[in-house]
Amino acid sequence: MMKTSRHNKNPWVLYDAEVPPSRLCDQTCGVSPAERLSPKHLRLLSDAFTDAAEQMHDKRLSIRNGRNRRGEEKLGMNLEEFQEVLRSVIGPDIEDTWVERFFNEVDITCTGRVTLEQLCSYLLLEYTNRERASIPRAALQDSQPLIRHCPHNKREPTVRMVAVCHPPPLRYVSVSKGGQITVWNSSLHVCKSLGLAGDPTQEVANTRRFRGWTTDAVCMGNVHKVVIATDCRDLHFVNVSTTNVSEDIHLFGFRSVPTALCYWYDVQNPSRPSLLLLGDENGGIHLLWFLSPTQGLFKNQKENDLQRIFFPDLSEHSKTVSHRHIPDVHQEPINRVMFEPSARTIMTSSESDKTSVVFMNATLKQEPYIWKFKQGAKCFDYNASLQLMVTGGCDRAVRLWTRFVTTRPVAVLLGHRSSVLDVSIYQPAEQIFSYSRDAELRIWDISSQHCLKNIHLTFPCQQPSRVPEHGNFPFLLLSPPLSERAHLVVGCKDYLALLHLAEAESGERWLMEEKRGPGPHIQSGPGLSCALYNPTLRKVVTGHTDSSVSVWDVETGKRRLRILNAHGGEDLTCMALDLSHRRLITGARNGTVKVWNLLNGLNLHKLEPVTNSEVTGLICLLGNQLLAVGWSRRIAQYDIAAAKDLNVRADMTWKSSGVHRADILAVSQCTALEVIATASYDGEVVIWRLETKGPVLRLQGPTHRGVESPVDSLLFLQNRAADRKMRIRGVLVSSQDGCLCFWSITGDMHTYGQFYAPEQPGECVLSLSSDQSRNSILVSGDTTGLLQMWDIRNFALDIQHKPVYERPPLLKFWKVSQRALVSLDVIEAAEELFIFTASADGIASLWTKDGDHVGSFGQEVMWNISEPATYQRKTEKKLTDDPKHKAESDNTELSDLKTSVSGPTNRNQMLQEDFPSEGLMAE
C-alpha cells in the first residue's frame, strides 16, 4: 500500500533501512585525493586558500576605493591557480590529469572555480564514505527469510538438510527425526517424499514402517546417494540420482549407534577411493573406504533391489570397501565429524570437558590436538584457508580457535541467551553464523569480533514461553559453485528458513577487469532498467535491477565506475543528469531519489521521498531544479543547486494534486517552449507551464478496443520546438500500446499523426530518441527487442484528418535483443551518429546509424570508436566463410527497407480497428 512520506514523522526512514552503497573505480584514474593528501598537505592547502581569500578581499577594497576598475573578482581558485598550489604543496611532479580530475570532482557545479568550503565538503564526504565502507556489514541480503513448512515430517523436527548438486538441477533432501525423506527443488517446493523402510523381519515387507529415530544424514555426491544414520544402529543408502527416490542399500548391525556422518571424495576424480566417516555414541570413529565408488559401494549390488548387508559380514565385501574403527576418541557421543583432505585430518567434537574437540591424523602416526573446555562443544566448524575453528555449546558462548593452539581461544563471542546449536564460517565475507535454541541467528565479523546483526527467526511452530524443538544439525550453508547464489537454510522443528547471502566484497576500491570467455560476445548480467548518455563526459550510464550503477566509456566500451547497492538493493527505475552533466540523479522502486557525483561515485544528496512508491521519471530544469514523478501522481521539486546538506526536502508547490487520475509513467521537458509533459497509466498526457507550475493542456491518446492504454514514453522534438515556424507542428511524441502519436501543444489543432510502430501486433514501444540537433530521424525500441529508425523530416507537419494513418519512411531496422529495449539514445561522436541501446536482458550496446554493431559495453575486446575496423560487426563478418557462422551472421544482418512500407493496407486496417478514437481537452 502506498504511503505518503509527509504523513510520517520521519520521511527519511526509507534511507535508514538501506544497505550502504559501495563504489569501485577504474584504477587508471589514479590514487584518490583523500588517500594522497596527508594532514600536512591539508593544512598547507587551507593556508593557501586563506591567503587567496585575503588577496581577493584586498582587491575588493581597491575596487571600492576606485583604484581598480576591472570589476568584481570571483571567489576561489581556477584550475591554473589550483594546479600551482597543489604543486607547491605536494610536489612539482604531480600529474596534470590527476589535478584536473581532482578539480572537476570538487567543482561539481561547473563554475570554473573551487573554494575552501567546497574542498572541505568534498573531502569530508570522501572520508565519511570511506569510513562507512570500512565498516563490515552482515552478509544477509534478506530482511525476512523465506519460510517453508515440511508437511511430511508429521510435526517432527528436521534432523539434517543436505544439498544434492549432481545431477543438476540443485535439489535439497531433508530427513526428519521419524525417518521421513523429503526432496525439494531449489525454490524449496516439495517434489517428492519417501519414508525409510523398517525391519523386514518384524512385519510384512509391503507394510513395514520405520520405528526408530534418525541421527544424521550426508550426501555422497559422486554416487548420487544420501546416507542416513539411525538409532537402530544402521545406515540407509537412498538413491537420489533420478526423480524416483528409493532406498537401495541397508547396512545394519553396528555395535553402537552412529551419531554423526561425514563424506569425502575427490571432486577432480570422482572414481578414486572415497571416505565415509561415522562418529558413534561411544566416542569412536568408523572409517569406510569405498575403493571404487562409481563401480559400486558393495559387491553383488543389483539395481532396483534393496541390498541388506549385516555389518559383521562386511569383510565379505573387502574388494569394494575397507573398514577401520578407532575407539574411545571421545568420552561422550560424537556430535560432529569433519575431514580435511590435504592434511588427512579427522575432526570431531563432543560435549565432553576433556575431549571437547579432537583433530587427529587418519594414519594415527601423529599426536592428536585436543581442545578442552567446560561443557564441551555441541557444534563446530573449521576453515582450512583461514586456519580457524569455531565452536558453540551449552554455555551460550561462541569461541574462535587457531589451528594449532588448544589452550586458549582467540576470542569468545557472547550474546546468545540459550545453547548454541550450530555454527558456520562464511569465508567470502569472513563472517560467522551462529544459531541458538531460542531461534536467534547472529552474524559475527571475524576480524573485529563484533556482532554485525542478530535476527530472531519467527517460525509458525514457535509458542510463547516455549523453546522450539530442533534437529541435531539446523544449518545448511551453500555457496558457489555448488549453487548460483550463496544462501543459508535453517531448520526449526518441521519448518525451514531460507536466507540469501551477499556476494563477497573485496576491500579493494579498484574496479577489476571481469573475467569473460574469449570472443566478442558477453554474458548478460543483471537486468537493465534505465540508461542514458552523458555528452559532456562522453560516458554511458546504466542502471540495473540489482540496484547497481555503471559508468562506461563510450569511446572504448570500458567500465570506469561502478556503484553497488545504490538504493540499498531496490530496483533502479529512472535516472537523469543535472545541467552540468557531472551529477547523476537516480530514482528507485521504493520512492527514494539520490544525487551522485559522476566522477567518483560519491552520494551527494538524498532527496525526501514523497511516497514509498515507484519513481518513474526525473528531469532537471534551469537552475538545477529537479522534478520527480511516479506512482504518487504528483510532481515533487528539489533544489539541488543550493543544497548543502545531505538531505534535501521536497517542494510540493506544483499544482499537481488530483490532476492525474492514474499513476504517472513518463515525463519530458521542452526548454524552448518552457513546458513539461507528463503521461499516466490511463493514457492521458498533461502539459504543464514552468512559470505557473500548473497544467495548461490535456491530451488523450488513442484507445485500444475502447480501453485506455498506458503511455510508455514521451519525447519532445527540441529542434522543431525551437523553430518558430515548426513549433506549432507535431513537437511531442508519445508511445501508447505501440502507437506513436505526434502532438502539437501550441496550435489550434493538436493531432498531427499517429502510426503503429512494432512489426508484430500487441507489442509496445518503451523507448524513443531523436537527433535533437536536427530531428531528422526518430528511433524507437519495442518489447520484442526490435530497433526501428524512421525518417520524420516531413512527418507530422500537417494535420491528419484521415481515419487511416500512414507511417513515415522506415530507414532501417534490426534486432538488438530477445527482450525489451528499455532505453535508447542517439549519440553524436567522432563526427558520426551512433545509437546506444539498453535491453532488459542486461546488455548495453553501441551501434552505428547504419546498423553495424560497434560492441557491447563490458566485452573483453575494447573498441576504438574512431576506427571502424575494431567494431564487432566487422569482426563477425570474417567468420562468414564457415557455413554455420554464415547462417548465424545472415540471421543477424541489418535489413534495409524501401522508403515506402510494403503492405500498408493491412497495418492501417489494424490501426483503424485497435485505435479508433482520440481526444484532447484544454485546461
mmCIF file of C-alpha atoms in Angstrom, residues 95-256:
data_model
loop_
_atom_site.group_PDB
_atom_site.id
_atom_site.type_symbol
_atom_site.label_atom_id
_atom_site.label_comp_id
_atom_site.label_asym_id
_atom_site.label_seq_id
_atom_site.Cartn_x
_atom_site.Cartn_y
_atom_site.Cartn_z
ATOM 1 C CA GLU A 95 50.279 14.748 -12.878
ATOM 2 C CA ASP A 96 48.222 17.363 -14.734
ATOM 3 C CA THR A 97 45.436 14.839 -15.452
ATOM 4 C CA TRP A 98 45.167 13.956 -11.755
ATOM 5 C CA VAL A 99 44.937 17.641 -10.764
ATOM 6 C CA GLU A 100 42.299 18.304 -13.412
ATOM 7 C CA ARG A 101 40.241 15.338 -12.222
ATOM 8 C CA PHE A 102 40.595 16.490 -8.595
ATOM 9 C CA PHE A 103 39.473 19.999 -9.583
ATOM 10 C CA ASN A 104 36.443 18.712 -11.522
ATOM 11 C CA GLU A 105 35.359 16.451 -8.662
ATOM 12 C CA VAL A 106 35.347 19.445 -6.294
ATOM 13 C CA ASP A 107 33.810 21.865 -8.828
ATOM 14 C CA ILE A 108 30.720 19.719 -9.226
ATOM 15 C CA THR A 109 28.547 22.674 -10.370
ATOM 16 C CA CYS A 110 30.948 23.628 -13.201
ATOM 17 C CA THR A 111 31.574 27.221 -12.080
ATOM 18 C CA GLY A 112 35.231 27.002 -13.099
ATOM 19 C CA ARG A 113 36.423 27.834 -9.579
ATOM 20 C CA VAL A 114 36.722 25.962 -6.268
ATOM 21 C CA THR A 115 36.546 27.439 -2.783
ATOM 22 C CA LEU A 116 37.877 26.190 0.530
ATOM 23 C CA GLU A 117 34.323 25.424 1.621
ATOM 24 C CA GLN A 118 33.781 23.242 -1.455
ATOM 25 C CA LEU A 119 37.092 21.471 -0.908
ATOM 26 C CA CYS A 120 36.293 20.747 2.735
ATOM 27 C CA SER A 121 32.821 19.476 1.851
ATOM 28 C CA TYR A 122 34.276 17.203 -0.806
ATOM 29 C CA LEU A 123 36.966 15.768 1.486
ATOM 30 C CA LEU A 124 34.531 15.342 4.377
ATOM 31 C CA LEU A 125 32.164 13.402 2.145
ATOM 32 C CA GLU A 126 35.041 11.290 0.798
ATOM 33 C CA TYR A 127 36.395 10.454 4.248
ATOM 34 C CA THR A 128 32.904 9.719 5.589
ATOM 35 C CA ASN A 129 32.199 7.400 2.689
ATOM 36 C CA ARG A 130 35.493 5.563 3.208
ATOM 37 C CA GLU A 131 34.876 5.189 6.918
ATOM 38 C CA ARG A 132 31.393 3.828 6.278
ATOM 39 C CA ALA A 133 32.695 1.440 3.617
ATOM 40 C CA SER A 134 35.332 0.108 6.011
ATOM 41 C CA ILE A 135 32.655 -0.983 8.499
ATOM 42 C CA PRO A 136 31.805 -4.651 7.827
ATOM 43 C CA ARG A 137 28.193 -5.441 7.016
ATOM 44 C CA ALA A 138 26.286 -8.613 7.671
ATOM 45 C CA ALA A 139 26.269 -10.870 4.623
ATOM 46 C CA LEU A 140 22.500 -11.303 4.729
ATOM 47 C CA GLN A 141 20.522 -9.920 1.799
ATOM 48 C CA ASP A 142 17.067 -10.789 3.110
ATOM 49 C CA SER A 143 15.398 -8.767 5.827
ATOM 50 C CA GLN A 144 12.785 -11.512 6.103
ATOM 51 C CA PRO A 145 13.630 -15.141 5.258
ATOM 52 C CA LEU A 146 11.541 -17.438 3.108
ATOM 53 C CA ILE A 147 9.727 -19.871 5.438
ATOM 54 C CA ARG A 148 8.661 -23.309 4.231
ATOM 55 C CA HIS A 149 6.693 -25.994 6.051
ATOM 56 C CA CYS A 150 7.673 -29.689 5.899
ATOM 57 C CA PRO A 151 4.208 -31.271 5.834
ATOM 58 C CA HIS A 152 5.541 -34.828 5.584
ATOM 59 C CA ASN A 153 7.524 -34.550 8.836
ATOM 60 C CA LYS A 154 4.350 -35.191 10.852
ATOM 61 C CA ARG A 155 5.348 -32.419 13.294
ATOM 62 C CA GLU A 156 8.748 -33.980 13.952
ATOM 63 C CA PRO A 157 11.923 -31.882 13.613
ATOM 64 C CA THR A 158 14.204 -31.981 10.597
ATOM 65 C CA VAL A 159 17.435 -33.666 11.689
ATOM 66 C CA ARG A 160 19.529 -32.718 8.662
ATOM 67 C CA MET A 161 19.154 -30.845 5.358
ATOM 68 C CA VAL A 162 21.585 -31.807 2.564
ATOM 69 C CA ALA A 163 22.121 -30.398 -0.929
ATOM 70 C CA VAL A 164 22.199 -32.643 -3.999
ATOM 71 C CA CYS A 165 24.018 -30.787 -6.780
ATOM 72 C CA HIS A 166 24.660 -33.669 -9.166
ATOM 73 C CA PRO A 167 23.000 -34.493 -11.388
ATOM 74 C CA PRO A 168 21.594 -30.972 -11.929
ATOM 75 C CA PRO A 169 19.441 -29.141 -11.101
ATOM 76 C CA LEU A 170 20.109 -28.332 -7.464
ATOM 77 C CA ARG A 171 17.836 -30.152 -5.030
ATOM 78 C CA TYR A 172 17.575 -30.428 -1.294
ATOM 79 C CA VAL A 173 16.855 -33.521 0.760
ATOM 80 C CA SER A 174 15.529 -33.129 4.299
ATOM 81 C CA VAL A 175 15.432 -36.012 6.770
ATOM 82 C CA SER A 176 13.031 -35.885 9.689
ATOM 83 C CA LYS A 177 13.563 -37.431 13.083
ATOM 84 C CA GLY A 178 10.977 -40.112 12.296
ATOM 85 C CA GLY A 179 12.686 -41.131 9.052
ATOM 86 C CA GLN A 180 10.668 -39.146 6.517
ATOM 87 C CA ILE A 181 12.723 -38.116 3.457
ATOM 88 C CA THR A 182 11.538 -35.046 1.513
ATOM 89 C CA VAL A 183 13.033 -33.857 -1.788
ATOM 90 C CA TRP A 184 12.805 -30.110 -2.522
ATOM 91 C CA ASN A 185 13.627 -28.067 -5.597
ATOM 92 C CA SER A 186 15.908 -25.010 -5.493
ATOM 93 C CA SER A 187 12.938 -22.778 -4.568
ATOM 94 C CA LEU A 188 12.098 -25.038 -1.617
ATOM 95 C CA HIS A 189 8.983 -26.571 -3.085
ATOM 96 C CA VAL A 190 8.317 -30.218 -2.268
ATOM 97 C CA CYS A 191 8.978 -32.580 -5.175
ATOM 98 C CA LYS A 192 8.724 -35.997 -3.553
ATOM 99 C CA SER A 193 8.523 -37.679 -0.161
ATOM 100 C CA LEU A 194 9.597 -41.156 0.991
ATOM 101 C CA GLY A 195 9.649 -42.962 4.329
ATOM 102 C CA LEU A 196 12.544 -45.134 5.498
ATOM 103 C CA ALA A 197 11.853 -48.855 5.436
ATOM 104 C CA GLY A 198 11.639 -50.754 8.708
ATOM 105 C CA ASP A 199 12.980 -54.169 9.717
ATOM 106 C CA PRO A 200 11.590 -56.770 7.280
ATOM 107 C CA THR A 201 11.693 -59.459 9.964
ATOM 108 C CA GLN A 202 9.104 -57.672 12.091
ATOM 109 C CA GLU A 203 6.301 -57.010 9.631
ATOM 110 C CA VAL A 204 5.206 -57.755 6.101
ATOM 111 C CA ALA A 205 7.614 -56.117 3.669
ATOM 112 C CA ASN A 206 4.965 -54.067 1.877
ATOM 113 C CA THR A 207 3.558 -52.572 5.071
ATOM 114 C CA ARG A 208 6.604 -52.302 7.309
ATOM 115 C CA ARG A 209 7.264 -48.883 8.833
ATOM 116 C CA PHE A 210 10.442 -47.434 10.271
ATOM 117 C CA ARG A 211 10.107 -47.230 14.057
ATOM 118 C CA GLY A 212 13.361 -45.563 15.148
ATOM 119 C CA TRP A 213 14.914 -42.070 15.206
ATOM 120 C CA THR A 214 17.356 -40.730 12.642
ATOM 121 C CA THR A 215 20.587 -39.177 13.924
ATOM 122 C CA ASP A 216 22.318 -37.690 10.860
ATOM 123 C CA ALA A 217 22.490 -37.710 7.063
ATOM 124 C CA VAL A 218 25.113 -36.881 4.447
ATOM 125 C CA CYS A 219 25.179 -36.649 0.639
ATOM 126 C CA MET A 220 27.529 -38.877 -1.370
ATOM 127 C CA GLY A 221 27.797 -36.620 -4.411
ATOM 128 C CA ASN A 222 29.861 -38.853 -6.686
ATOM 129 C CA VAL A 223 27.471 -41.824 -6.399
ATOM 130 C CA HIS A 224 24.211 -39.801 -6.095
ATOM 131 C CA LYS A 225 23.170 -41.188 -2.747
ATOM 132 C CA VAL A 226 22.146 -39.836 0.634
ATOM 133 C CA VAL A 227 23.247 -41.858 3.686
ATOM 134 C CA ILE A 228 21.020 -41.733 6.749
ATOM 135 C CA ALA A 229 22.090 -42.937 10.206
ATOM 136 C CA THR A 230 19.531 -44.067 12.810
ATOM 137 C CA ASP A 231 19.436 -45.169 16.429
ATOM 138 C CA CYS A 232 18.665 -48.692 15.178
ATOM 139 C CA ARG A 233 22.456 -48.913 14.679
ATOM 140 C CA ASP A 234 22.260 -48.939 10.912
ATOM 141 C CA LEU A 235 22.801 -46.884 7.746
ATOM 142 C CA HIS A 236 20.269 -46.401 4.946
ATOM 143 C CA PHE A 237 21.635 -45.584 1.465
ATOM 144 C CA VAL A 238 18.997 -43.705 -0.568
ATOM 145 C CA ASN A 239 19.394 -43.278 -4.328
ATOM 146 C CA VAL A 240 18.688 -39.680 -5.427
ATOM 147 C CA SER A 241 20.086 -39.851 -8.981
ATOM 148 C CA THR A 242 16.624 -39.611 -10.536
ATOM 149 C CA THR A 243 13.268 -38.212 -9.620
ATOM 150 C CA ASN A 244 12.302 -41.660 -8.333
ATOM 151 C CA VAL A 245 13.969 -41.596 -4.916
ATOM 152 C CA SER A 246 14.438 -45.079 -3.480
ATOM 153 C CA GLU A 247 16.394 -46.877 -0.771
ATOM 154 C CA ASP A 248 18.781 -49.408 -2.312
ATOM 155 C CA ILE A 249 21.261 -50.385 0.469
ATOM 156 C CA HIS A 250 20.690 -51.120 4.149
ATOM 157 C CA LEU A 251 23.838 -51.605 6.265
ATOM 158 C CA PHE A 252 22.790 -52.798 9.732
ATOM 159 C CA GLY A 253 24.197 -54.435 12.832
ATOM 160 C CA PHE A 254 26.641 -51.802 14.153
ATOM 161 C CA ARG A 255 27.660 -52.332 17.747
ATOM 162 C CA SER A 256 26.832 -48.735 18.625
#
